Tab-separated table of C-alpha atoms in Angstrom:
chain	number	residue	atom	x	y	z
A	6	UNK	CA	152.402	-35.161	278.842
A	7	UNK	CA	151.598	-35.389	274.998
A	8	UNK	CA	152.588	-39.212	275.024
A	9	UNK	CA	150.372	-39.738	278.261
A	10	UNK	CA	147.718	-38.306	276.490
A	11	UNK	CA	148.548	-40.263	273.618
A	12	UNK	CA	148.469	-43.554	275.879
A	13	UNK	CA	145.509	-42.626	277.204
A	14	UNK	CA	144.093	-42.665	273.708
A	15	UNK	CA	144.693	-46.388	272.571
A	16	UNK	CA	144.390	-47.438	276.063
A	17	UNK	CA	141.023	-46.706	275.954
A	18	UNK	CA	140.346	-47.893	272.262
A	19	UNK	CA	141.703	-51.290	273.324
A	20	UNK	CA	139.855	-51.426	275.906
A	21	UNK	CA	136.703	-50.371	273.976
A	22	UNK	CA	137.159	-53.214	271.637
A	23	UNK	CA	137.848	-55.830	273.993
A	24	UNK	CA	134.237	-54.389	275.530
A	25	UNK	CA	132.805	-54.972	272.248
A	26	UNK	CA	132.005	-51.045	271.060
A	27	UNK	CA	131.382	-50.860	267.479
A	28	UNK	CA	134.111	-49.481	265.069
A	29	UNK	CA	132.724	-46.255	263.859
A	30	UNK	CA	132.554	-45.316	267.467
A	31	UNK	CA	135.918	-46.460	268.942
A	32	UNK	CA	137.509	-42.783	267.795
A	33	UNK	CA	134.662	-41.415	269.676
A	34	UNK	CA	135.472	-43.119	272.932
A	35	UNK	CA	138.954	-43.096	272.656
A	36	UNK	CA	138.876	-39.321	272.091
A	37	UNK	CA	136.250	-38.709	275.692
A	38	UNK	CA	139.308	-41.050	277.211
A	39	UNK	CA	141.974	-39.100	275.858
A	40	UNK	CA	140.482	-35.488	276.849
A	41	UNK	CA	139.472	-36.692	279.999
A	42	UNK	CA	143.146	-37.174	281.081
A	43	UNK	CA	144.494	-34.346	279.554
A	44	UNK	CA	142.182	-32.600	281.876
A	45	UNK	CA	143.643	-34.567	284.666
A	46	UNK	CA	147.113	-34.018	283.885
A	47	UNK	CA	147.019	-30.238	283.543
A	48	UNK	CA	144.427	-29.836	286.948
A	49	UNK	CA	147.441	-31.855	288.768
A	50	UNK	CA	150.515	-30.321	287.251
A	51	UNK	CA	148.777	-26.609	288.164
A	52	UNK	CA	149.033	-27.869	291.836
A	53	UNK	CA	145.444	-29.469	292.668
A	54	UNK	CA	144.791	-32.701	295.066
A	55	UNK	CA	144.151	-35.725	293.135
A	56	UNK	CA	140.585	-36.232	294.531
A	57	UNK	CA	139.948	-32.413	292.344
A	58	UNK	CA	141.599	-33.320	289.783
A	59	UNK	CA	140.143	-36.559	288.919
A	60	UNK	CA	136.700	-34.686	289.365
A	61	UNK	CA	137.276	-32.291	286.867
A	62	UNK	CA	138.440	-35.339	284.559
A	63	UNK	CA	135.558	-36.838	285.474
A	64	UNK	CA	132.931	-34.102	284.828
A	65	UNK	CA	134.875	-33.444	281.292
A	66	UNK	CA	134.362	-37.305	280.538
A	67	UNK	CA	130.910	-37.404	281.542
A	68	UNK	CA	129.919	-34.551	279.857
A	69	UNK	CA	131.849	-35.679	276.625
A	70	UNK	CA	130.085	-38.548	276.787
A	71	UNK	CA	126.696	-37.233	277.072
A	72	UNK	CA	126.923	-34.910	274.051
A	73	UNK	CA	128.346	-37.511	271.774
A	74	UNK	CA	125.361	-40.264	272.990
A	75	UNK	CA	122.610	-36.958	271.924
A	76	UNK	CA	124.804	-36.572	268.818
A	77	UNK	CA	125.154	-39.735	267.507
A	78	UNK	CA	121.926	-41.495	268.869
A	79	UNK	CA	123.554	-43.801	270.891
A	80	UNK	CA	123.329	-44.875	273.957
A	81	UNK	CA	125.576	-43.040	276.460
A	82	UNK	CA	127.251	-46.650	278.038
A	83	UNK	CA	129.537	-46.722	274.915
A	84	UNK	CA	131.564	-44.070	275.890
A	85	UNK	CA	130.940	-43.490	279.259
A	86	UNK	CA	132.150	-46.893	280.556
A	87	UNK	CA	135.105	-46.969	278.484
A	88	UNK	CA	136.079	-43.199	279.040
A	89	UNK	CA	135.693	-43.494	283.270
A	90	UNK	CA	138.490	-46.458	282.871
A	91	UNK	CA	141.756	-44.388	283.099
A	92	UNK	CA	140.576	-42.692	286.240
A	93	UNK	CA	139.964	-45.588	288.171
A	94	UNK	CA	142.119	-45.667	290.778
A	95	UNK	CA	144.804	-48.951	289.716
A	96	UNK	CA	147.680	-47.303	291.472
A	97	UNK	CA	145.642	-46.483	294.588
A	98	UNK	CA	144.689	-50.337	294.483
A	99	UNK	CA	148.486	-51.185	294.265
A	100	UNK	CA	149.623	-49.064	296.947
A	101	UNK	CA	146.838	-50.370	299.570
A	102	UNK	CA	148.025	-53.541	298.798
A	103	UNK	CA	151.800	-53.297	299.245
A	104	UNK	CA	151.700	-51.461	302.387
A	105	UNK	CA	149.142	-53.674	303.459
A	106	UNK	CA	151.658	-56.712	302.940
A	107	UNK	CA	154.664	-54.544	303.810
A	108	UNK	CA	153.027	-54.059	307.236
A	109	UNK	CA	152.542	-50.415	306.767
A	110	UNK	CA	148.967	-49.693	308.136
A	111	UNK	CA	149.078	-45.972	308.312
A	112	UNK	CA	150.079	-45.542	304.597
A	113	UNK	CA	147.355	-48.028	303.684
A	114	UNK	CA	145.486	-46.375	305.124
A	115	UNK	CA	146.197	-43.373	303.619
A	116	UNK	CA	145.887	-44.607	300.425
A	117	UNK	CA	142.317	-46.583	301.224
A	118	UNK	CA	140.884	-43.562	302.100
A	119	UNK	CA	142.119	-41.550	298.866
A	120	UNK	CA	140.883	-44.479	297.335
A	121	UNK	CA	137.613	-44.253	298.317
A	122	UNK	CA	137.563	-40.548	297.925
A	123	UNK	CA	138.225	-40.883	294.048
A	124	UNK	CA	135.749	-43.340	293.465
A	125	UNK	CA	133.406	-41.024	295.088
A	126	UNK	CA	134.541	-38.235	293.317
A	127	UNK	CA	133.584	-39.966	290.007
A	128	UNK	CA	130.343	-41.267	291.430
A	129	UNK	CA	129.677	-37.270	292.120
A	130	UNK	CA	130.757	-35.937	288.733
A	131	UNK	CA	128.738	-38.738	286.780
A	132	UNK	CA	125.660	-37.739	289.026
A	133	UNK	CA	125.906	-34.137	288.232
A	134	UNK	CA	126.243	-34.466	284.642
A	135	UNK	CA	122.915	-37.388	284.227
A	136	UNK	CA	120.999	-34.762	286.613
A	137	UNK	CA	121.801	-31.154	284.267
A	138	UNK	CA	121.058	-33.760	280.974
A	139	UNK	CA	118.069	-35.014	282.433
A	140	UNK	CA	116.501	-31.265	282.481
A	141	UNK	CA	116.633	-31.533	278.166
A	142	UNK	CA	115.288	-34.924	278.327
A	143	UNK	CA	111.769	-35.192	276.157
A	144	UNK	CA	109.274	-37.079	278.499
B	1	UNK	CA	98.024	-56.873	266.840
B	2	UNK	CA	99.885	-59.682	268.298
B	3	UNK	CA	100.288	-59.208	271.544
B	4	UNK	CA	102.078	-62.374	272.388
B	5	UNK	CA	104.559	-61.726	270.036
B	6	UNK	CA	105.256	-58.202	271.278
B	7	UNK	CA	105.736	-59.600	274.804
B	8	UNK	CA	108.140	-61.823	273.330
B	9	UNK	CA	110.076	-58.959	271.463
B	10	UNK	CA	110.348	-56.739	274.541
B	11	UNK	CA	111.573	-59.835	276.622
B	12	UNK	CA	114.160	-60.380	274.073
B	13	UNK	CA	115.524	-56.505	273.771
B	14	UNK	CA	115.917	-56.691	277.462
B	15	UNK	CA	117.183	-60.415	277.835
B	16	UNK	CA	120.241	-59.327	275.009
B	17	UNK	CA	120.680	-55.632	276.863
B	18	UNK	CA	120.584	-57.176	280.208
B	19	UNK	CA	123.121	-59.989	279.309
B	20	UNK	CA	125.368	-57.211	277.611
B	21	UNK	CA	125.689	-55.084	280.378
B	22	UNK	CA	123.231	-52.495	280.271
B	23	UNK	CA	122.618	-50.331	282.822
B	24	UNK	CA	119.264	-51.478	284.708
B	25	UNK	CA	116.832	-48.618	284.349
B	26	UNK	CA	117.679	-48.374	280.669
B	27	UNK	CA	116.541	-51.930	280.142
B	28	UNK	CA	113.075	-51.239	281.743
B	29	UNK	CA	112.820	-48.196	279.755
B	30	UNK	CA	113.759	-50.284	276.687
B	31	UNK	CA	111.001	-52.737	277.636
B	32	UNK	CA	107.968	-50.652	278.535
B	33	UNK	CA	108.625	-48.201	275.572
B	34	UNK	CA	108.211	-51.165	273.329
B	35	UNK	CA	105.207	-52.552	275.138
B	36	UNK	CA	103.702	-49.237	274.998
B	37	UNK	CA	103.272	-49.665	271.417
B	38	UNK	CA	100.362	-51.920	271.916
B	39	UNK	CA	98.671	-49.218	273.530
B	40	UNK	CA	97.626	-51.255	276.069
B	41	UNK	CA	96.861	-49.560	280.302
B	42	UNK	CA	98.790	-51.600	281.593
B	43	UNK	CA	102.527	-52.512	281.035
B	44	UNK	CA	105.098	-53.207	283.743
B	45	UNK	CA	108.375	-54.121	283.943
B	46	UNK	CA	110.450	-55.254	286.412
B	47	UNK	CA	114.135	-55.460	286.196
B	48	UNK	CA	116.896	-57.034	288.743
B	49	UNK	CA	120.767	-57.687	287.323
B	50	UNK	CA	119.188	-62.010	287.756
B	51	UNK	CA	116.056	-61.731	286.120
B	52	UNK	CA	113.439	-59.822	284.483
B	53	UNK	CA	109.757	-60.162	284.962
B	54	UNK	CA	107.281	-57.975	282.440
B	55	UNK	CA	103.279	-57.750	282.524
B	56	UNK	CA	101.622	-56.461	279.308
B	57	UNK	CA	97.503	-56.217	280.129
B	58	UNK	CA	94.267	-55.004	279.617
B	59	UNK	CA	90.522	-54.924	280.780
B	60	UNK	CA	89.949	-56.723	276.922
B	61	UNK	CA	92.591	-59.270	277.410
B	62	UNK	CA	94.126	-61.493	279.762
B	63	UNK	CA	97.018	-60.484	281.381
B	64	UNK	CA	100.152	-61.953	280.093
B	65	UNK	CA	103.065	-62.624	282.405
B	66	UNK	CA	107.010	-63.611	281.778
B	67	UNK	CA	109.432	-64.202	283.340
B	68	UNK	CA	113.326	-65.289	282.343
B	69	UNK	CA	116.120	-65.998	284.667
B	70	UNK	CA	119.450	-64.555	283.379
B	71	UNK	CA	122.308	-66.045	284.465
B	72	UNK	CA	125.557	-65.260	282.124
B	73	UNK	CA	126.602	-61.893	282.076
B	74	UNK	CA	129.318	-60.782	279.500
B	75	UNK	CA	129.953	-57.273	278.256
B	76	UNK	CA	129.044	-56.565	274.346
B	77	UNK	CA	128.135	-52.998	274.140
B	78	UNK	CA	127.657	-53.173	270.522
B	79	UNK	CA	124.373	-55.272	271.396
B	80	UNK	CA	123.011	-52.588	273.784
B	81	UNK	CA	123.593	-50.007	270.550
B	82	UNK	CA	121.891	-52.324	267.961
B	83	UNK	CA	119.150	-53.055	270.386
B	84	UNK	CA	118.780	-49.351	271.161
B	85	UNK	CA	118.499	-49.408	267.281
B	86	UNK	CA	115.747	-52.094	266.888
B	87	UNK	CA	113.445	-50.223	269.328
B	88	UNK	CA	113.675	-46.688	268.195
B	89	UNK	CA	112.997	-48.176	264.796
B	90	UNK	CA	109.819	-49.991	266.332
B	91	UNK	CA	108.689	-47.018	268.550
B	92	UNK	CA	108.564	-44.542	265.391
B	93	UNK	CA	106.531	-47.679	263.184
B	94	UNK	CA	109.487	-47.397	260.469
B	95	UNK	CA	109.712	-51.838	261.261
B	96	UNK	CA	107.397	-53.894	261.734
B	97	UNK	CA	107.005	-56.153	265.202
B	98	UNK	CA	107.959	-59.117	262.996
B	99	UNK	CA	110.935	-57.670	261.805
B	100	UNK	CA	112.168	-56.201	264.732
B	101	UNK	CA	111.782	-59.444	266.457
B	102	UNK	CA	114.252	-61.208	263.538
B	103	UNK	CA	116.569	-58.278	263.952
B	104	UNK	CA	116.756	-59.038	267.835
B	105	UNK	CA	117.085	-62.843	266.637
B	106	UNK	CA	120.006	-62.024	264.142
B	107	UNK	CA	121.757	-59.657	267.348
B	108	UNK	CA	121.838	-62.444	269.509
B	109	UNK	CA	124.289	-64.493	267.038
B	110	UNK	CA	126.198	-61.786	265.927
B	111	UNK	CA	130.010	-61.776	266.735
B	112	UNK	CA	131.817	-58.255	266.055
B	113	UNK	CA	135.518	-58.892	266.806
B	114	UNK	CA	137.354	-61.525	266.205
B	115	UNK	CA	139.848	-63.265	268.897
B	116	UNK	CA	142.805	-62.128	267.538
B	117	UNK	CA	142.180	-58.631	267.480
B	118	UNK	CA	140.450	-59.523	271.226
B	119	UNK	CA	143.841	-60.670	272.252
B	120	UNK	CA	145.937	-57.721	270.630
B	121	UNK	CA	143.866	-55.156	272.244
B	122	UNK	CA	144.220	-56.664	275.770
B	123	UNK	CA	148.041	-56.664	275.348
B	124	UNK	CA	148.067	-53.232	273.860
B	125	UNK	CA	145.931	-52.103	277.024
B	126	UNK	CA	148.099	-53.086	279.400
B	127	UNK	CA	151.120	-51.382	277.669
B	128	UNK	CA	149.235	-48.116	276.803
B	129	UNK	CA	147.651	-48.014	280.677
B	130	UNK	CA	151.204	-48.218	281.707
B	131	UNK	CA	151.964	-45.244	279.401
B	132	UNK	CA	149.187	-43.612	280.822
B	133	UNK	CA	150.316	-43.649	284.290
B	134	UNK	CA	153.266	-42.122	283.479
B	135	UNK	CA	155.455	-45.352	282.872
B	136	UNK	CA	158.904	-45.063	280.630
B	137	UNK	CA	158.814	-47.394	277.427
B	138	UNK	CA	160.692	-50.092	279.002
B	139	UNK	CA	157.585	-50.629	281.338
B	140	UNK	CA	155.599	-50.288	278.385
B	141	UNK	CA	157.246	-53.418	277.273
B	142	UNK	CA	156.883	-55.068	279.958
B	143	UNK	CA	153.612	-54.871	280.832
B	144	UNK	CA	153.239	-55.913	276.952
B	145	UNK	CA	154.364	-59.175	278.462
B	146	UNK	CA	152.083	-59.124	281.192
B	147	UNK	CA	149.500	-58.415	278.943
B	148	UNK	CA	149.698	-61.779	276.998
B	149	UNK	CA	150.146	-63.670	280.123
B	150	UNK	CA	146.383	-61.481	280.468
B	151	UNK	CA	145.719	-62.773	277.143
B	152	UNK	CA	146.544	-66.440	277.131
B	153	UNK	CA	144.647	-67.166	281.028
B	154	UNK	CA	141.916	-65.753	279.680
B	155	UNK	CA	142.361	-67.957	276.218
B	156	UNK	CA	143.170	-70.836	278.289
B	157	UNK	CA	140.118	-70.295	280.961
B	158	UNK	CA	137.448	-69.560	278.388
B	159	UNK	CA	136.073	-73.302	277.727
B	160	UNK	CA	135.684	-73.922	281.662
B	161	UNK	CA	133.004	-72.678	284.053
B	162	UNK	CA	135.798	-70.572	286.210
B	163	UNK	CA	133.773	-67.396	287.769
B	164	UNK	CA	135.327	-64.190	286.046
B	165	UNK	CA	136.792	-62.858	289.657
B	166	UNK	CA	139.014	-65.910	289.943
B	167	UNK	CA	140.431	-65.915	286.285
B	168	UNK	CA	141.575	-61.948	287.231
B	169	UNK	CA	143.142	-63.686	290.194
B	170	UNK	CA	145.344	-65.449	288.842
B	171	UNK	CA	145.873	-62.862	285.647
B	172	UNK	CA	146.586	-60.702	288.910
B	173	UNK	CA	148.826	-63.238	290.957
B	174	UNK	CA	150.599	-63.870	287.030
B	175	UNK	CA	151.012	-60.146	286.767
B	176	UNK	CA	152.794	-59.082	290.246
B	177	UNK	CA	154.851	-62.270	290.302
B	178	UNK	CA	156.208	-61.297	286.727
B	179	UNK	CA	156.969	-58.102	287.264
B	180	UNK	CA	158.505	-58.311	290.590
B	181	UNK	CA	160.865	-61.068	289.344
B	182	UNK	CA	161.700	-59.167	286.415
B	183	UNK	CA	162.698	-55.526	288.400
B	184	UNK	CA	164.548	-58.241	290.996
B	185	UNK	CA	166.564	-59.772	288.264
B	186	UNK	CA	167.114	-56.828	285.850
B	187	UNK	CA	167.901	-53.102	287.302
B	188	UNK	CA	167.120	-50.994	284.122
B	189	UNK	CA	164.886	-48.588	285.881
B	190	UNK	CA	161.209	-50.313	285.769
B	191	UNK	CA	158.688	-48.254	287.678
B	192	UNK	CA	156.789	-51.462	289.495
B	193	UNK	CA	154.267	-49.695	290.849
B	194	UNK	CA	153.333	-48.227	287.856
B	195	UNK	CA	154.165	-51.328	286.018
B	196	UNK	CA	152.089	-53.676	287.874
B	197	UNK	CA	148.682	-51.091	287.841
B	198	UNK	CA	148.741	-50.135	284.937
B	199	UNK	CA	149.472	-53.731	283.695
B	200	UNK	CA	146.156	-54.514	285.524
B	201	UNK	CA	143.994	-51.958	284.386
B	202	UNK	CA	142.624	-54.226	281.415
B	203	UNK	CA	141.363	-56.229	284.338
B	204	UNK	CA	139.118	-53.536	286.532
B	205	UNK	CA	135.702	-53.497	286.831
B	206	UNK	CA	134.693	-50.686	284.191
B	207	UNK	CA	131.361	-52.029	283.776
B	208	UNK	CA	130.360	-52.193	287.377
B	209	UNK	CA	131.409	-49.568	288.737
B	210	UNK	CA	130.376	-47.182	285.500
B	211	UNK	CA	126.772	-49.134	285.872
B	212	UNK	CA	126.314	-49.042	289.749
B	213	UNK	CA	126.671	-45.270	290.013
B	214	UNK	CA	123.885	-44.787	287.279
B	215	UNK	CA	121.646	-47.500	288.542
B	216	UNK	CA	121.901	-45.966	291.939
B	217	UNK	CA	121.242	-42.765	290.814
B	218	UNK	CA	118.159	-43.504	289.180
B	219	UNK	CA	116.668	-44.295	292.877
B	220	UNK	CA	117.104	-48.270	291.541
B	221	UNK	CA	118.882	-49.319	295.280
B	222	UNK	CA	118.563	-53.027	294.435
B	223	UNK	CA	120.800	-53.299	291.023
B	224	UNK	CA	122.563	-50.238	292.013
B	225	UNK	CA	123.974	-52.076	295.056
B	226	UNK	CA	123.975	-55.945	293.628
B	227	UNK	CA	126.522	-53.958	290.912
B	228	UNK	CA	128.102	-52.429	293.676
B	229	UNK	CA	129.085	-55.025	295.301
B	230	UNK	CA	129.788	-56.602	292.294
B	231	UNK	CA	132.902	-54.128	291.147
B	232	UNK	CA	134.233	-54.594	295.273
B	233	UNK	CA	134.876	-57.940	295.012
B	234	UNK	CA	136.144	-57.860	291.773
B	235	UNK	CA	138.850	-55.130	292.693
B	236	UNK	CA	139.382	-56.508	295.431
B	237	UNK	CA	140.266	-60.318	294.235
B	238	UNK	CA	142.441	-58.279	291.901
B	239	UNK	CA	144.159	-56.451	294.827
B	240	UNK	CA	144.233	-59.842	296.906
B	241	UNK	CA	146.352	-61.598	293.475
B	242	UNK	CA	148.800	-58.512	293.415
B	243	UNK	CA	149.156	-59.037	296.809
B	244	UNK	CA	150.019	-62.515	296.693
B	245	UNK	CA	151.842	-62.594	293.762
B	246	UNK	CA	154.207	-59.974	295.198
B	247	UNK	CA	154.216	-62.416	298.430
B	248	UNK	CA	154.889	-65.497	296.691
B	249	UNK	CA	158.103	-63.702	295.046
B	250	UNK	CA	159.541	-62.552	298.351
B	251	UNK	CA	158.816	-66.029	299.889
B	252	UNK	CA	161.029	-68.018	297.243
B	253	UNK	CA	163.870	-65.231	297.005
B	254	UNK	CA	163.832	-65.439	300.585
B	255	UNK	CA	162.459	-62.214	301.830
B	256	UNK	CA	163.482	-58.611	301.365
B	257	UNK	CA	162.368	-57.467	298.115
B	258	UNK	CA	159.655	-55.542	298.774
């Protein structure tokens, strides 16, 4: 789990780069990346559906994210772009497509809707996080 | 003050923000927060992912309009910071209008990272998504490999006017085709679904996906769905290349790999 974690971690700083973040912030993002799929990992070793699990991760990235942004001044894009990255759903994406071509439409399906159901998932848990943030902004 | 130069600096802050790939509602804020410096009634902004438009006015002076037409979009998030920068400096008087507007200027032509570090990073983002999924170190490897063919396209690609969705189709139709001919060919335990993701991950549409939820969220319908839309079709040209990649393998083997 440790080296998953790990992965996660210069996964995301790679990615950061290649999206231009500045260097004395790449730790930063790597770090909301990192802790977001530790999060992940445990929720879904402990048992949970996916959809939950990724949810959590997702409310843990977003609100990782957030604090750092207040912290360090910044705007909260920096980390929240390149933190959400792991979550999205690659595999999902894979598997639609191979049963799709395998001429498997029920587990396509299957995996569509899961799909869909993570991407809203991490649509709600960024939501919730701007909206409880939002009550501290100054006007 | 000089109000035609403080149109110009707001238009600026949001063309480079904008053009970065900031999220929509934070460039208007951007804009009319430095408009609303002049102390002017009336300051509007008006934001779409294609174009901005801004009106700075007041019962003293004429109203003055702009309007710019954006039409590259690349993703530089260090510009959003130093931009964010430039206008909290400006909002709190610690710059001057002239100097913020040379800042912007000097923004606009700076270049962080270089393209060798570009390229390393992509290839060490496909290996460590692979890692991430859960993937042995022989995938790792791997999708190393798939990672410069990720690399090189994109080297190859940059000069010409090819739309970004079609260069990660063929990064895509590179990357399935690869790794299915390599777990065909060699059984040492590769995990291809796993493999072939996560050696696509570098490729998924962060950005739009990251930016649509916010923009939608903010009640902003219009650039929330145009971004929308946006990160569909770019998964799912992505999902089309895996899908003919993988194809395009069983075709010439003759069927029967899948």
């Amino acid at each position: 789990m440790m080296i998953q974690v790990m992965g996660a971690f210069i996964a995301v700083i790679s990615i950061a780069v290649t999206f231009g973040v500045p260097k004395k912030f790449l730790i930063h993002a790597g770090t909301v990346g990192a802790v977001g799929w530790l999060v992940h990992l445990i929720l879904s070793s402990m048992g949970l559906p996916i959809v939950t699990s990724m949810f959590f991760a997702a409310l843990t990235i977003a609100l990782l994210s957030h604090s750092y942004a207040r912290i360090l001044k910044t705007p909260v894009t920096l980390f929240l772009i390149t933190g959400i990255l792991p979550l999205v759903p690659g595999v999902g994406m894979y598997q639609i497509v191979y049963y799709l071509i395998t001429d498997d439409q029920k587990l396509s399906g299957y995996y569509f809707n899961q799909t869909m159901q993570i991407a809203g998932m991490i649509a709600l848990a960024i939501f919730i996080i701007d909206t409880v943030f939002r009550f501290f902004q100054k006007k | 003050m000089n109000y035609k130069l403080l149109v110009d600096t707001a238009m600026l802050a949001g063309e480079i923000m904008l053009v970065s790939g900031a999220e929509t509602y934070r460039v208007e804020d951007t804009m009319s927060r430095i408009l609303k410096t002049s102390g002017l009634e009336k300051t509007e902004t008006f934001v779409t992912p294609t174009g901005i438009f801004l009106t700075l006015g007041d019962t003293s002076i004429d109203n003055i309009t702009l309007i710019k037409r954006i039409e590259t979009r690349i993703t530089d998030l260090s510009k959003i910071y130093e931009v964010n920068n430039v206008s909290r400096a400006l909002c709190n008087n610690s710059i001057s209008l002239t100097e913020a507007y040379e800042m912007l200027k000097n923004i606009n032509q700076a270049k962080k990272y270089n393209i060798t570090i570009y390229n390393i990073c992509i290839v060490l983002g496909s290996a460590a998504f692979t890692i991430l999924l859960g993937g042995k170190w022989i995938d790792c490897f791997i999708a190393s490999i798939n990672g410069g063919f990720i690399a090189l396209i994109f080297m190859l690609t940059k000069t010409t006017k090819i739309k970004s969705f079609i260069k990660n189709m063929i990064c895509s139709i590179v990357i399935a085709f690869t790794s299915v001919a390599i777990t065909h060919f060699f059984d040492i335990g590769i995990q291809r679904d796993i493999l072939i993701s996560g050696s696509a991950m570098p490729l998924l549409p962060g950005v739009a996906i990251t930016n649509a939820i916010r923009d939608i969220l903010q009640g902003d319908y219009l650039s929330g769905g145009a971004r929308a839309i946006e990160a569909f079709v770019s998964a799912a040209t992505i999902a089309a290349g895996i899908g003919v990649g993988l194809f395009c393998f069983s075709l010439i083997i003759g069927g029967g790999v899948l």
